[in-house]
Amino acid sequence: MLFKDTDHFFVTGASSGIGLAIGQAIIKNGGIVVGVARDEKKLIDAYSDSVYSNHFFAEPRDLSCDIDQLQRWVIEISNKYGKLKALVLCAGIRYTKPLKAISYEASLKLFNLNYFSEIQLIKAFSSRVVSCDDDPNIVVMSSIVALNSNMGLCDYGASKAALLNSVKSLALELASRIRVNAILPGFVDTDMIQKWQGSHYEEFKNSINNHYPLGIGKPEYIADACLFLLSDKARWITGTGMIVDGGASLLNA
Ligand SMILES: NC(=O)c1ccc[n+]([C@@H]2O[C@H](COP(=O)([O-])OP(=O)(O)OC[C@H]3O[C@@H](n4cnc5c(N)ncnc54)[C@H](OP(=O)(O)O)[C@@H]3O)[C@@H](O)[C@H]2O)c1
């Protein structure tokens, strides 16, 4: 087992895709997950199998609202369950829009979830009242789109680039106690991509496969990378942006 049965992991976006695969992998490796998403039933159902249910606690919340209250909420959570071992930030939204279709409201909504809420959660976790003393650490989900030009992904790409850059600053600022790392996934087969592509999804997957030397991603591939960063096997790694993309970015280099 990578983790102790007293290690509590706070995982956002824990009901679907990458966050779900990470939550389940943490439990299989001995840890306890406090999972966050808006839809409580979906969250609970996702961990209803007895392998997971005794090691999972649901804390439903819309992270894009009342962002100034997030710090107080995280302190309440650590009082309720115990100090947290790690923060894994996977909740995110994505849209593809040309510049002429981008409204300030839509940009703000996306940045509220993909960036501003994450900074407040990290701020809360940085307190000794919230995080444990045994290699506490943070993993955030950036994206390879943070590094490349992408038609229609002005807001989404900027939010992921902002996150990646923050990780580097925060890793320095928190180095005396807390490791901070980012994962940059390529295309991973999840609800996010299915919703985005709609009826073109299968066609899209076939076309994108040519751009992925190791094939399109599965959530489990990201979970494996995340487990490594969360574990003490990564004890000398902080401030990194780990690309996990089946070699896709090699073709864009
Ligand atoms: N899939 C990819 O190809 C890919 C590639 C690079 C990076 N990423 C990043 O990886 C992360 C996970 O992506 P995914 O593909 O796994 O997405 P997903 O399957 O759509 O899952 C998103 C998760 O976030 C939760 N969520 C959405 N809005 C929320 C809100 N306002 N408050 C709280 N929770 C919220 C969702 O649950 P509710 O709807 O119930 O709230 C769900 O649990 C995202 O940050 C994404 O940008 C994904």
Coordinates of C-alpha atoms and ligand atoms in Angstrom, one line a residue, residues 12-20 36-40 42-43 61-65 89-94 113-114 118 141-145 156 160 163 183-193 195 219, ligand 1:
T12 CA -12.3 17.7 -6.3
G13 CA -14.1 16.5 -9.4
A14 CA -14.2 13.1 -7.7
S15 CA -17.4 11.9 -9.3
S16 CA -16.3 11.6 -12.9
G17 CA -13.4 11.0 -15.3
I18 CA -9.9 11.7 -14.0
G19 CA -11.0 12.7 -10.5
L20 CA -13.0 9.5 -10.1
V36 CA -16.2 17.0 -3.9
A37 CA -18.5 17.6 -6.9
R38 CA -21.9 19.3 -7.3
D39 CA -24.1 16.2 -7.8
E40 CA -24.3 14.4 -4.5
K42 CA -23.5 10.8 -8.6
L43 CA -20.7 11.3 -6.2
R61 CA -20.4 21.7 -3.3
D62 CA -20.4 24.0 -6.3
L63 CA -16.8 25.2 -6.1
S64 CA -17.4 28.1 -8.5
C65 CA -19.7 29.9 -6.0
L89 CA -7.8 19.4 -7.7
C90 CA -9.6 17.9 -10.7
A91 CA -12.9 19.8 -10.9
G92 CA -12.8 21.8 -14.1
I93 CA -14.9 23.0 -17.1
R94 CA -14.0 23.5 -20.7
L113 CA -13.8 27.1 -11.1
N114 CA -10.6 26.3 -13.1
E118 CA -8.2 26.3 -6.7
M141 CA -4.8 19.1 -13.2
S142 CA -3.4 21.5 -15.8
S143 CA -3.4 20.4 -19.4
I144 CA -1.1 20.2 -22.4
V145 CA -3.2 22.9 -23.9
Y156 CA -9.6 27.2 -21.1
K160 CA -4.6 25.9 -17.3
L163 CA -2.6 27.1 -12.9
I183 CA -0.2 17.1 -14.2
L184 CA -0.6 18.1 -17.9
P185 CA -2.9 15.4 -19.5
G186 CA -3.4 15.1 -23.2
F187 CA -6.9 14.0 -24.4
V188 CA -8.4 11.6 -21.9
D189 CA -11.6 9.7 -22.7
T190 CA -14.0 11.3 -20.1
D191 CA -17.5 12.9 -19.9
M192 CA -15.8 16.3 -20.5
I193 CA -14.7 15.3 -24.0
K195 CA -20.0 16.4 -23.8
P219 CA -8.4 8.2 -16.7
Ligands
LIG1 N1 -10.4 14.9 -20.2 C1 -9.3 15.5 -20.8 O1 -9.0 15.2 -21.9 C2 -8.5 16.4 -20.0 C3 -7.3 16.9 -20.5 C4 -6.5 17.8 -19.8 C5 -6.9 18.3 -18.6 N2 -8.1 17.8 -18.1 C6 -8.5 18.4 -16.8 O2 -8.7 17.4 -15.9 C7 -9.7 17.7 -15.0 C8 -10.8 16.6 -15.0 O3 -11.4 16.5 -16.3 P1 -12.3 15.3 -16.7 O4 -12.2 15.1 -18.1 O5 -12.2 14.2 -15.7 O6 -13.8 16.0 -16.5 P2 -15.2 15.4 -16.2 O7 -15.3 14.0 -16.4 O8 -16.1 16.3 -16.8 O9 -15.3 15.6 -14.6 C9 -15.4 16.9 -14.0 C10 -15.6 16.8 -12.5 O10 -15.7 18.1 -12.0 C11 -16.9 18.3 -11.2 N3 -17.3 19.7 -11.4 C12 -17.7 20.3 -12.5 N4 -18.0 21.6 -12.2 C13 -18.0 21.7 -10.8 C14 -18.2 22.8 -9.9 N5 -18.7 24.0 -10.3 N6 -18.0 22.5 -8.6 C15 -17.6 21.3 -8.2 N7 -17.3 20.3 -9.0 C16 -17.5 20.5 -10.3 C17 -17.9 17.3 -11.9 O11 -19.0 16.9 -11.1 P3 -20.4 17.7 -11.1 O12 -20.8 18.0 -12.5 O13 -21.4 16.9 -10.3 O14 -20.1 19.0 -10.3 C18 -17.0 16.1 -12.2 O15 -16.8 15.4 -11.0 C19 -10.3 19.0 -15.4 O16 -9.7 20.1 -14.7 C20 -9.9 19.1 -16.9 O17 -9.7 20.4 -17.3 C21 -8.9 17.0 -18.8

